Short mmCIF file of C-alpha atoms and ligand atoms in Angstrom, two decimals:
data_model
loop_
_atom_site.label_atom_id
_atom_site.label_comp_id
_atom_site.label_asym_id
_atom_site.label_seq_id
_atom_site.Cartn_x
_atom_site.Cartn_y
_atom_site.Cartn_z
CA MET A 1 16.37 -38.84 69.81
CA ALA A 2 14.95 -36.34 67.35
CA LEU A 3 11.49 -35.01 68.16
CA SER A 4 8.72 -34.54 65.64
CA LYS A 5 7.01 -31.19 65.46
CA GLN A 6 3.98 -32.69 67.20
CA ASP A 7 6.28 -33.79 70.06
CA VAL A 8 7.69 -30.27 70.34
CA PHE A 9 4.25 -28.66 70.32
CA ALA A 10 3.01 -31.18 72.91
CA ARG A 11 5.97 -30.42 75.18
CA ALA A 12 5.32 -26.72 74.76
CA ALA A 13 1.71 -27.27 75.82
CA ARG A 14 2.99 -28.98 79.00
CA GLY A 15 5.40 -26.08 79.67
CA ASP A 16 8.25 -28.52 79.32
CA LEU A 17 10.71 -26.90 76.88
CA LYS A 18 13.88 -26.04 78.75
CA ALA A 19 16.77 -23.76 77.83
CA PRO A 20 19.37 -24.22 80.58
CA GLN A 21 22.86 -22.76 80.71
CA LEU A 22 25.42 -24.76 78.75
CA ILE A 23 28.54 -23.76 80.70
CA PRO A 24 30.90 -26.66 81.51
CA GLY A 25 31.51 -26.97 85.24
CA PHE A 26 28.87 -24.41 86.17
CA GLN A 27 25.81 -25.58 88.06
CA GLY A 28 22.54 -23.78 88.51
CA ASN A 29 20.59 -20.80 87.31
CA ASP A 30 19.06 -22.96 84.62
CA ASP A 31 15.43 -21.96 84.82
CA GLY A 32 15.08 -18.55 86.44
CA LEU A 33 13.07 -17.06 83.58
CA GLU A 34 9.74 -18.05 82.11
CA ASN A 35 9.56 -18.68 78.37
CA ARG A 36 6.27 -17.87 76.65
CA THR A 37 5.23 -18.41 73.06
CA PRO A 38 3.89 -15.38 71.19
CA ILE A 39 1.38 -17.66 69.48
CA ASP A 40 -1.00 -17.63 72.46
CA ASN A 41 1.15 -16.15 75.25
CA SER A 42 1.17 -19.46 77.15
CA VAL A 43 4.18 -20.64 79.16
CA ILE A 44 6.14 -23.19 77.13
CA GLY A 45 9.07 -23.67 79.50
CA SER A 46 11.94 -21.91 81.16
CA LEU A 47 15.37 -20.51 80.47
CA GLY A 48 18.42 -19.65 82.50
CA ASP A 49 18.67 -16.21 84.08
CA GLY A 50 22.36 -15.64 83.58
CA GLY A 51 24.32 -12.54 84.49
CA LYS A 52 27.84 -11.62 85.50
CA ALA A 53 28.57 -14.85 87.43
CA GLU A 54 27.54 -17.03 84.48
CA ILE A 55 29.49 -14.93 81.97
CA ASP A 56 32.57 -15.01 84.22
CA ALA A 57 32.34 -18.80 84.47
CA ALA A 58 31.83 -19.15 80.72
CA VAL A 59 34.74 -16.89 79.79
CA LYS A 60 37.02 -18.72 82.18
CA VAL A 61 36.47 -22.13 80.61
CA ALA A 62 36.43 -20.67 77.10
CA ARG A 63 39.82 -19.05 77.72
CA VAL A 64 41.35 -22.20 79.20
CA CYS A 65 40.12 -24.16 76.18
CA PHE A 66 41.61 -21.61 73.81
CA GLU A 67 44.98 -21.46 75.54
CA ALA A 68 45.18 -25.25 75.84
CA GLY A 69 44.34 -25.57 72.17
CA THR A 70 41.68 -28.23 72.80
CA TRP A 71 39.84 -27.03 69.69
CA ARG A 72 42.20 -24.45 68.16
CA LYS A 73 45.07 -26.92 67.73
CA ARG A 74 43.00 -29.55 65.99
CA SER A 75 43.99 -29.63 62.34
CA PRO A 76 41.65 -27.78 59.97
CA GLY A 77 40.59 -31.15 58.56
CA GLU A 78 39.65 -32.38 62.04
CA ARG A 79 37.65 -29.24 62.79
CA LYS A 80 35.91 -29.67 59.46
CA ALA A 81 35.08 -33.32 60.18
CA ALA A 82 33.61 -32.49 63.60
CA MET A 83 31.50 -29.68 62.20
CA LEU A 84 30.25 -31.82 59.32
CA ALA A 85 29.31 -34.58 61.76
CA TRP A 86 27.41 -31.90 63.69
CA CYS A 87 25.60 -30.85 60.51
CA ASP A 88 24.53 -34.46 59.93
CA LEU A 89 23.01 -34.50 63.41
CA LEU A 90 21.31 -31.16 62.80
CA GLN A 91 19.84 -32.61 59.62
CA GLU A 92 18.42 -35.55 61.61
CA HIS A 93 16.86 -33.01 64.00
CA ALA A 94 15.70 -30.56 61.33
CA GLU A 95 11.98 -31.02 62.04
CA GLU A 96 12.53 -30.57 65.78
CA LEU A 97 14.62 -27.42 65.28
CA ALA A 98 12.03 -25.95 62.92
CA ALA A 99 9.30 -26.53 65.49
CA LEU A 100 11.42 -24.96 68.25
CA ASP A 101 11.88 -21.74 66.25
CA CYS A 102 8.18 -21.76 65.32
CA ILE A 103 6.95 -22.04 68.90
CA ASP A 104 9.62 -19.74 70.36
CA ALA A 105 9.41 -16.85 67.88
CA GLY A 106 5.94 -17.38 66.38
CA LYS A 107 7.45 -17.90 62.94
CA PRO A 108 5.38 -19.80 60.36
CA ILE A 109 6.25 -23.49 60.50
CA ASP A 110 6.44 -23.68 56.69
CA GLU A 111 9.18 -21.03 56.69
CA CYS A 112 11.06 -22.71 59.53
CA GLU A 113 10.97 -26.08 57.76
CA ASN A 114 11.61 -24.90 54.21
CA THR A 115 13.90 -21.91 54.71
CA ASP A 116 15.33 -21.25 58.17
CA ILE A 117 16.59 -24.66 59.19
CA PRO A 118 17.90 -25.74 55.75
CA ALA A 119 19.73 -22.38 55.51
CA THR A 120 21.10 -22.85 59.03
CA ILE A 121 22.56 -26.25 58.20
CA ASP A 122 23.89 -25.05 54.80
CA THR A 123 25.65 -22.16 56.53
CA LEU A 124 27.37 -24.40 59.05
CA ARG A 125 28.36 -26.88 56.33
CA TRP A 126 29.76 -24.09 54.15
CA TYR A 127 31.98 -22.80 56.95
CA ALA A 128 32.99 -26.34 57.92
CA GLU A 129 34.13 -26.88 54.33
CA ALA A 130 36.10 -23.62 54.40
CA ALA A 131 38.29 -24.98 57.23
CA ASP A 132 40.93 -26.47 54.95
CA LYS A 133 40.42 -24.28 51.89
CA VAL A 134 41.29 -20.79 53.10
CA TYR A 135 44.89 -19.99 53.89
CA GLY A 136 47.43 -17.17 54.22
CA ARG A 137 49.73 -15.36 51.81
CA ILE A 138 53.39 -14.67 51.23
CA ALA A 139 54.25 -11.01 50.65
CA PRO A 140 56.43 -10.04 47.64
CA THR A 141 59.30 -8.92 49.84
CA GLY A 142 62.26 -9.78 47.60
CA PRO A 143 65.13 -12.23 48.16
CA ASN A 144 66.38 -10.91 51.52
CA ALA A 145 63.36 -11.75 53.60
CA THR A 146 60.16 -13.73 53.52
CA GLY A 147 56.97 -12.14 54.91
CA LEU A 148 54.22 -14.57 55.83
CA ILE A 149 50.77 -13.08 56.29
CA VAL A 150 48.88 -15.48 58.50
CA LYS A 151 45.44 -15.49 60.12
CA GLU A 152 44.99 -16.57 63.73
CA PRO A 153 41.84 -17.02 65.80
CA VAL A 154 41.17 -14.01 68.05
CA GLY A 155 40.45 -16.05 71.19
CA VAL A 156 37.16 -15.77 73.07
CA VAL A 157 34.21 -14.62 70.96
CA GLY A 158 30.85 -13.41 72.24
CA ALA A 159 27.94 -13.89 69.83
CA VAL A 160 24.88 -11.86 70.80
CA LEU A 161 21.80 -12.90 68.85
CA PRO A 162 18.40 -11.38 67.97
CA TRP A 163 15.06 -13.17 68.13
CA ASN A 164 13.84 -12.86 64.56
CA PHE A 165 15.84 -15.70 62.94
CA PRO A 166 17.09 -17.59 66.00
CA ALA A 167 18.67 -20.62 64.33
CA GLN A 168 19.99 -18.78 61.29
CA MET A 169 21.61 -15.97 63.24
CA TYR A 170 23.28 -18.58 65.47
CA ALA A 171 24.75 -20.24 62.37
CA TRP A 172 25.87 -16.93 60.82
CA LYS A 173 28.01 -16.24 63.91
CA VAL A 174 28.98 -19.68 65.19
CA GLY A 175 29.97 -21.13 61.79
CA PRO A 176 32.83 -18.74 60.99
CA ALA A 177 33.82 -18.16 64.65
CA LEU A 178 34.13 -21.86 65.46
CA VAL A 179 35.76 -23.06 62.26
CA THR A 180 38.62 -20.59 62.74
CA GLY A 181 39.47 -22.16 66.12
CA ASN A 182 37.97 -19.70 68.60
CA SER A 183 36.06 -20.43 71.79
CA VAL A 184 32.55 -19.10 71.29
CA ILE A 185 30.06 -17.92 73.91
CA VAL A 186 26.55 -17.54 72.50
CA LYS A 187 24.04 -15.22 74.18
CA PRO A 188 20.70 -15.98 72.51
CA ALA A 189 17.87 -13.46 72.62
CA GLU A 190 15.93 -14.12 75.83
CA LEU A 191 12.73 -14.45 73.79
CA THR A 192 14.09 -17.29 71.65
CA PRO A 193 16.69 -19.47 73.37
CA LEU A 194 15.48 -22.93 72.34
CA SER A 195 17.13 -23.69 69.01
CA ALA A 196 20.52 -22.31 70.13
CA VAL A 197 20.52 -24.63 73.14
CA ARG A 198 19.45 -27.67 71.12
CA MET A 199 22.00 -27.06 68.37
CA THR A 200 24.76 -26.64 70.94
CA GLU A 201 23.79 -29.91 72.67
CA LEU A 202 24.06 -31.61 69.29
CA ALA A 203 27.50 -30.01 68.71
CA ARG A 204 28.69 -31.76 71.86
CA GLU A 205 27.29 -35.06 70.65
CA ALA A 206 29.22 -34.57 67.43
CA GLY A 207 32.52 -34.18 69.30
CA ILE A 208 32.95 -30.40 69.38
CA PRO A 209 34.41 -29.62 72.84
CA ALA A 210 31.83 -28.23 75.25
CA GLU A 211 34.36 -25.56 76.33
CA ALA A 212 34.65 -24.28 72.75
CA LEU A 213 30.93 -23.67 72.27
CA ILE A 214 29.03 -22.37 75.28
CA VAL A 215 25.55 -20.91 75.71
CA VAL A 216 24.71 -18.38 78.41
CA ASN A 217 21.02 -17.62 78.61
CA GLY A 218 19.76 -14.49 80.29
CA LEU A 219 18.46 -10.99 79.81
CA GLY A 220 20.29 -8.57 77.56
CA GLU A 221 20.83 -6.07 80.36
CA HIS A 222 22.35 -8.80 82.55
CA ALA A 223 24.10 -11.50 80.49
CA GLY A 224 24.50 -9.32 77.36
CA GLU A 225 26.03 -6.42 79.22
CA ALA A 226 28.33 -8.68 81.26
CA LEU A 227 29.63 -10.21 78.02
CA GLY A 228 30.09 -6.77 76.45
CA ARG A 229 32.03 -5.50 79.46
CA HIS A 230 34.13 -8.61 80.14
CA MET A 231 37.86 -7.88 80.19
CA ASP A 232 38.79 -11.26 78.69
CA VAL A 233 36.45 -11.37 75.70
CA ASP A 234 38.23 -10.48 72.47
CA VAL A 235 35.35 -9.88 70.06
CA VAL A 236 31.62 -9.38 70.37
CA SER A 237 29.66 -10.00 67.20
CA PHE A 238 26.23 -8.51 67.74
CA THR A 239 23.06 -8.63 65.68
CA GLY A 240 20.13 -6.60 66.90
CA SER A 241 18.84 -3.07 67.15
CA THR A 242 21.01 -0.04 66.51
CA ASP A 243 20.26 1.28 70.02
CA VAL A 244 21.65 -1.82 71.71
CA GLY A 245 24.52 -1.90 69.18
CA ARG A 246 25.50 1.55 70.41
CA LEU A 247 25.62 0.17 73.98
CA PHE A 248 28.11 -2.49 72.91
CA LEU A 249 30.44 0.19 71.58
CA LYS A 250 30.19 1.85 74.98
CA TYR A 251 30.79 -1.42 76.87
CA SER A 252 33.89 -1.99 74.76
CA ALA A 253 35.21 1.54 75.26
CA GLU A 254 34.68 1.26 79.02
CA SER A 255 36.35 -2.17 79.31
CA ASN A 256 39.12 -3.74 77.21
CA VAL A 257 38.43 -2.10 73.81
CA LYS A 258 37.34 -5.48 72.48
CA GLN A 259 36.45 -5.56 68.81
CA ILE A 260 32.76 -5.02 68.16
CA VAL A 261 30.91 -6.04 65.03
CA LEU A 262 27.39 -4.69 64.66
CA GLU A 263 24.69 -5.96 62.31
CA CYS A 264 21.75 -3.70 63.03
CA GLY A 265 18.46 -2.51 61.66
CA GLY A 266 17.25 -1.13 58.35
CA LYS A 267 14.61 0.99 56.66
CA ASN A 268 15.19 -0.52 53.29
CA PRO A 269 13.92 0.97 50.03
CA GLN A 270 12.42 -0.95 47.14
CA VAL A 271 12.57 1.28 44.06
CA VAL A 272 10.19 0.46 41.21
CA PHE A 273 10.66 2.29 37.91
CA ALA A 274 7.94 2.71 35.32
CA ASP A 275 9.64 0.25 32.96
CA ALA A 276 9.61 -2.59 35.51
CA ASP A 277 7.73 -5.76 34.62
CA ILE A 278 5.07 -5.22 37.29
CA ASP A 279 3.48 -8.65 37.07
CA ALA A 280 6.84 -10.31 37.51
CA VAL A 281 7.88 -8.28 40.56
CA VAL A 282 4.74 -8.24 42.72
CA SER A 283 5.60 -11.36 44.68
CA ASP A 284 9.17 -10.16 45.31
CA ILE A 285 7.92 -6.82 46.58
CA LEU A 286 5.47 -8.55 48.93
CA ASN A 287 8.14 -10.97 50.15
CA ALA A 288 10.52 -8.11 50.84
CA ALA A 289 7.82 -6.21 52.70
CA PHE A 290 6.04 -8.93 54.68
CA TRP A 291 8.19 -12.05 54.93
CA ASN A 292 8.61 -13.12 58.60
CA MET A 293 5.86 -10.66 59.65
CA SER A 294 8.34 -7.95 58.53
CA GLU A 295 10.43 -8.83 61.58
CA ASN A 296 13.37 -8.81 59.26
CA CYS A 297 16.33 -6.44 59.23
CA SER A 298 16.37 -6.33 55.43
CA CYS A 299 12.60 -5.88 55.18
CA GLY A 300 11.79 -3.66 52.19
CA SER A 301 9.58 -1.42 54.28
CA ARG A 302 9.69 1.63 51.98
CA LEU A 303 8.27 1.17 48.50
CA LEU A 304 9.33 4.00 46.18
CA VAL A 305 7.40 3.82 42.95
CA ALA A 306 7.24 5.88 39.76
CA ASN A 307 4.12 8.05 39.92
CA GLU A 308 2.76 6.83 36.58
CA ILE A 309 2.52 3.17 37.70
CA LYS A 310 1.74 3.68 41.38
CA ASP A 311 -1.99 3.01 41.26
CA ALA A 312 -1.63 -0.04 39.01
CA LEU A 313 1.07 -1.49 41.25
CA LEU A 314 -0.93 -0.86 44.43
CA GLU A 315 -3.88 -2.71 42.95
CA LYS A 316 -1.70 -5.75 42.22
CA LEU A 317 -0.07 -5.67 45.65
CA VAL A 318 -3.43 -5.67 47.37
CA ALA A 319 -4.60 -8.58 45.19
CA GLY A 320 -1.33 -10.45 45.89
CA LEU A 321 -1.81 -10.09 49.64
CA GLY A 322 -4.85 -12.35 49.30
CA ASP A 323 -2.38 -15.26 49.48
CA TRP A 324 -0.88 -14.08 52.76
CA LYS A 325 -2.83 -15.98 55.37
CA LEU A 326 -2.63 -14.62 58.93
CA GLY A 327 -3.06 -17.11 61.74
CA ASP A 328 -1.60 -19.75 64.00
CA PRO A 329 1.95 -20.25 62.67
CA ARG A 330 1.95 -23.93 63.68
CA GLU A 331 -0.50 -24.54 60.83
CA SER A 332 0.83 -25.23 57.36
CA GLY A 333 -0.24 -22.57 54.86
CA VAL A 334 -0.07 -19.69 57.35
CA ARG A 335 2.36 -16.99 56.21
CA LEU A 336 1.91 -14.41 58.97
CA GLY A 337 2.07 -15.24 62.67
CA PRO A 338 2.02 -12.95 65.71
CA MET A 339 4.42 -10.18 66.66
CA VAL A 340 7.14 -11.68 68.86
CA GLU A 341 5.94 -10.32 72.23
CA GLY A 342 3.44 -7.96 73.82
CA PRO A 343 5.72 -4.90 74.10
CA HIS A 344 6.77 -5.27 70.47
CA PHE A 345 3.11 -5.61 69.42
CA GLU A 346 2.36 -2.39 71.32
CA LYS A 347 5.20 -0.66 69.49
CA VAL A 348 3.80 -1.75 66.11
CA LYS A 349 0.34 -0.64 67.19
CA GLY A 350 1.88 2.74 68.03
CA PHE A 351 2.97 3.03 64.38
CA LEU A 352 -0.62 2.37 63.25
CA GLU A 353 -1.73 5.18 65.55
CA SER A 354 0.92 7.63 64.38
CA ALA A 355 0.05 6.82 60.75
CA LYS A 356 -3.53 7.77 61.58
CA ALA A 357 -2.35 10.97 63.28
CA ASP A 358 -0.30 11.79 60.16
CA GLY A 359 -3.46 11.34 58.06
CA LEU A 360 -2.03 8.40 56.09
CA HIS A 361 -4.37 6.30 53.98
CA ALA A 362 -4.19 2.49 54.26
CA VAL A 363 -5.12 0.88 50.94
CA THR A 364 -5.34 -2.44 52.74
CA GLY A 365 -5.07 -3.65 56.35
CA GLY A 366 -4.61 -1.18 59.17
CA ASN A 367 -6.05 -3.36 61.93
CA VAL A 368 -4.80 -5.59 64.69
CA ARG A 369 -6.39 -8.94 65.54
CA GLY A 370 -6.58 -8.36 69.28
CA ASP A 371 -9.28 -11.03 69.58
CA TYR A 372 -7.11 -13.80 68.22
CA LEU A 373 -4.98 -16.17 70.40
CA SER A 374 -2.33 -13.95 72.09
CA GLY A 375 -3.91 -10.92 70.39
CA TRP A 376 -0.52 -9.85 68.98
CA TYR A 377 -1.48 -10.32 65.32
CA VAL A 378 -1.31 -7.43 62.84
CA GLU A 379 -2.85 -7.35 59.37
CA PRO A 380 -0.42 -6.69 56.52
CA THR A 381 -0.94 -3.01 55.83
CA VAL A 382 -0.04 -0.78 52.88
CA TYR A 383 -0.03 3.00 53.31
CA THR A 384 0.15 5.21 50.25
CA ASP A 385 1.55 8.73 49.72
CA VAL A 386 3.78 8.48 52.77
CA ALA A 387 5.79 11.70 53.15
CA PRO A 388 9.49 11.53 54.08
CA HIS A 389 9.01 13.42 57.35
CA THR A 390 6.61 10.81 58.85
CA ARG A 391 7.63 8.19 61.42
CA LEU A 392 6.50 5.48 59.04
CA PHE A 393 9.00 6.60 56.41
CA ARG A 394 11.88 7.08 58.82
CA GLU A 395 11.74 4.47 61.59
CA GLU A 396 12.18 0.71 61.52
CA VAL A 397 8.76 -0.75 62.44
CA PHE A 398 9.64 -4.47 62.45
CA GLY A 399 5.98 -5.18 61.78
CA PRO A 400 3.86 -5.56 58.62
CA LEU A 401 3.41 -1.89 57.67
CA LEU A 402 4.57 -0.89 54.19
CA ALA A 403 5.11 2.80 53.35
CA VAL A 404 4.54 3.67 49.67
CA THR A 405 5.91 6.94 48.26
CA GLY A 406 5.74 8.14 44.64
CA PHE A 407 8.60 9.71 42.68
CA ALA A 408 8.83 11.70 39.45
CA SER A 409 12.42 11.07 38.31
CA GLU A 410 15.40 8.79 38.78
CA GLU A 411 17.14 11.55 40.69
CA GLU A 412 14.25 11.87 43.12
CA ALA A 413 14.10 8.08 43.54
CA ILE A 414 17.78 7.93 44.54
CA ARG A 415 17.38 10.88 46.90
CA LEU A 416 14.40 9.25 48.64
CA ALA A 417 16.14 5.87 48.79
CA ASN A 418 19.12 7.42 50.57
CA ASP A 419 17.00 9.61 52.85
CA THR A 420 17.54 7.36 55.87
CA SER A 421 20.04 6.86 58.67
CA TYR A 422 20.21 3.16 57.74
CA GLY A 423 21.91 1.40 54.84
CA LEU A 424 21.36 -2.34 55.01
CA ALA A 425 19.60 -3.45 51.83
CA ALA A 426 17.65 -2.24 48.80
CA SER A 427 15.92 -3.53 45.69
CA VAL A 428 15.73 -1.86 42.27
CA TYR A 429 13.15 -2.97 39.73
CA THR A 430 13.69 -1.89 36.12
CA GLU A 431 14.13 -3.49 32.69
CA ASN A 432 16.81 -0.92 31.80
CA VAL A 433 20.22 -2.40 32.60
CA HIS A 434 21.98 0.99 32.53
CA ARG A 435 19.52 2.47 34.98
CA ALA A 436 19.83 -0.63 37.17
CA GLN A 437 23.59 -0.17 37.31
CA ARG A 438 23.38 3.59 37.99
CA VAL A 439 20.83 3.26 40.77
CA ALA A 440 22.42 0.18 42.40
CA SER A 441 25.71 2.11 42.57
CA ALA A 442 24.08 5.26 43.94
CA ILE A 443 22.19 3.60 46.79
CA ARG A 444 24.19 3.57 50.03
CA ALA A 445 23.47 0.04 51.27
CA GLY A 446 25.40 -3.18 51.84
CA THR A 447 23.22 -5.31 49.56
CA VAL A 448 21.31 -4.14 46.48
CA SER A 449 19.19 -6.60 44.50
CA VAL A 450 18.14 -5.86 40.94
CA ASN A 451 14.74 -7.18 39.90
CA GLY A 452 14.31 -9.23 43.03
CA PHE A 453 14.45 -9.30 46.79
CA SER A 454 17.40 -11.11 48.21
CA GLU A 455 19.85 -10.89 51.04
CA GLY A 456 22.19 -12.89 48.83
CA ASP A 457 23.23 -16.23 50.24
CA ILE A 458 25.94 -17.74 52.34
CA THR A 459 28.55 -17.10 49.64
CA THR A 460 28.04 -13.32 49.69
CA PRO A 461 28.89 -10.89 52.51
CA PHE A 462 25.96 -9.29 54.32
CA GLY A 463 25.98 -6.14 56.41
CA GLY A 464 25.17 -2.49 56.49
CA TYR A 465 26.33 1.00 55.68
CA LYS A 466 25.63 3.93 58.01
CA GLN A 467 23.74 2.99 61.21
CA SER A 468 22.94 -0.51 59.91
CA GLY A 469 26.37 -1.88 60.59
CA PHE A 470 29.87 -1.47 61.90
CA GLY A 471 33.11 -3.35 61.90
CA GLY A 472 32.64 -6.30 59.59
CA ARG A 473 30.34 -8.51 57.61
CA ASP A 474 28.40 -11.70 58.23
CA ASN A 475 28.36 -14.45 55.58
CA GLY A 476 30.80 -15.08 52.78
CA LEU A 477 34.49 -15.60 53.41
CA GLU A 478 34.45 -12.00 54.69
CA ALA A 479 32.81 -13.22 57.91
CA LEU A 480 35.98 -15.13 58.79
CA ASP A 481 37.74 -11.76 59.22
CA GLN A 482 35.55 -10.93 62.23
CA TYR A 483 37.06 -13.80 64.14
CA GLN A 484 40.71 -13.72 63.05
CA GLU A 485 43.72 -11.56 63.70
CA THR A 486 46.14 -10.86 60.87
CA LYS A 487 49.77 -11.46 61.76
CA THR A 488 52.91 -10.83 59.71
CA ILE A 489 55.87 -13.11 60.37
CA TRP A 490 59.18 -12.01 58.87
CA TYR A 491 61.98 -14.47 58.08
CA VAL A 492 65.12 -12.49 57.39
CA ASN A 493 67.57 -14.39 55.18
CA ARG A 494 71.06 -14.06 56.62
CA ALA A 495 73.86 -14.38 54.10
CA GLY A 496 75.85 -17.58 54.47
CA LYS A 497 73.55 -19.26 56.99
P1 LIG B 501 17.78 -6.17 70.49
O1 LIG B 501 18.81 -5.16 70.15
O2 LIG B 501 16.71 -5.81 71.42
O3 LIG B 501 18.45 -7.48 71.12
C1 LIG B 501 19.51 -8.16 70.48
C2 LIG B 501 20.33 -8.87 71.53
O4 LIG B 501 20.89 -7.91 72.40
C3 LIG B 501 19.54 -9.84 72.41
O5 LIG B 501 20.31 -11.00 72.64
C4 LIG B 501 19.35 -9.06 73.69
O6 LIG B 501 19.26 -9.89 74.83
C5 LIG B 501 20.62 -8.24 73.75
N1 LIG B 501 20.44 -7.01 74.53
C6 LIG B 501 19.31 -6.29 74.69
N2 LIG B 501 19.54 -5.25 75.52
C7 LIG B 501 20.84 -5.32 75.88
C8 LIG B 501 21.67 -4.53 76.71
N3 LIG B 501 21.21 -3.46 77.38
N4 LIG B 501 22.99 -4.87 76.83
C9 LIG B 501 23.46 -5.96 76.20
N5 LIG B 501 22.72 -6.75 75.43
C10 LIG B 501 21.42 -6.43 75.24
O7 LIG B 501 17.28 -6.66 69.06
P2 LIG B 501 16.09 -7.65 68.76
O8 LIG B 501 14.86 -6.91 69.14
O9 LIG B 501 16.37 -9.00 69.34
O10 LIG B 501 16.19 -7.81 67.18
C11 LIG B 501 15.63 -6.91 66.31
C12 LIG B 501 16.68 -5.99 65.72
O11 LIG B 501 17.74 -6.77 65.14
C13 LIG B 501 16.14 -5.15 64.60
O12 LIG B 501 16.58 -3.82 64.71
C14 LIG B 501 16.72 -5.81 63.35
O13 LIG B 501 16.82 -4.96 62.25
C15 LIG B 501 18.05 -6.28 63.84
N6 LIG B 501 18.57 -7.38 63.01
C16 LIG B 501 19.64 -7.12 62.19
C17 LIG B 501 20.16 -8.13 61.36
C18 LIG B 501 21.35 -7.86 60.49
O14 LIG B 501 21.98 -8.81 60.04
N7 LIG B 501 21.69 -6.62 60.20
C19 LIG B 501 19.58 -9.40 61.40
C20 LIG B 501 18.49 -9.64 62.24
C21 LIG B 501 18.01 -8.60 63.05
#
């Protein structure tokens, strides 16, 4: 039965939200870790404390399922039907799933209900629909042979998820990995396991084999590392920090050279030229900078603005922030909740301190709300005249601190935009279409939006250049490539046969 958000919040208050292991045939280790909500740091339930034993058990059943073809050998139409039935169930449970992400990650309930969960279901539907619409090619090999270029599922896939968009990141990985016939082992972030577990339970109800979609809960350094080092996992698709992404490359190199796909962090520029329609772009700039408490890989955390309009734009940004209510994310109307956990809050606080040490001026914000609920709440903050050598300009904060830097020419704007080790996303605001084209081409990033902030949508590939990404793309039909091998089959035509 689907729960209402009040039911979910009441269960959380009783400490009764459970995220066990979902590994067929494996008993135990379901509640070794405490799960707390960042809203007020209270215990809301428990999650499994998986490690090597759990990953071994999961890979074993996933492999048997793959070899037996329990899921892989279903026709594309059958896989599509099962996944669409699953999406119908997810839709029935949309309110419950939204509340789970809200309580687990401290995300505003309005966002979870209106954006995250609808996008999660749309993603899974889109990939379900792709099942019987994407197919192979025949090479132009001439009359003596026929070369078929076919795609095959890779086998056992590990999907390692971050905590900032728990349900959506699950869908970005599981949708394309499952529809192509693989067995998928999901390792949710230990801070936010709830929606992944619930969605997987619903997949089973919809008829997707339990052995084809498994969840192993546990700490990154236990369950995550065991998955990364397992000799019988074919691909790990990882979304998270660049530092942990680097570890997965190491795990792969030291084990079976499994394929690794990394979707990592960003320090994304928003470039505003003097001819931009300032009134029209203020809300996009603020969304890019502060949406999801800036706990967003494509957060537009560096605002590069033409010197002649800088002051006018700053004034409008500060006025626009009046609509950004900070508070308890369970309440409708709140747009900024807490940082996801105490250590992350401390890290963000460290950026406030280093900004002070660098002599940066906050035109608004600059304070934490240590007195409020968990105490992990940070005011949206805008620093001006941020020099490129400062930490604030260079490092991903993952908290609501916007660095504003002026520029004098298009050339300088492009140089500043590219002055980063990351390359995930960027926005360019200008009314000049030629400039828009020049600058969008010159910025080294996987997604560039002109006159808006967008990560694109499920139809467009998403991923990073430089240290923001490696090995593939999420979303779009491109994501299917992460989870498929390409095989060539030659039929040689023998004369007279
Ligand atoms: P994280 O790297 O700390 O954790 C991500 C996952 O890796 C978690 O499941 C965690 O348990 C696991 N992990 C942690 N340490 C591990 C280890 N030693 N070995 C194996 N696994 C380990 O990232 P996070 O803090 O959950 O998420 C924030 C980061 O994710 C940010 O840098 C953000 O930019 C990035 N992100 C990127 C995208 C994208 O699509 N590019 C999307 C969302 C988030």
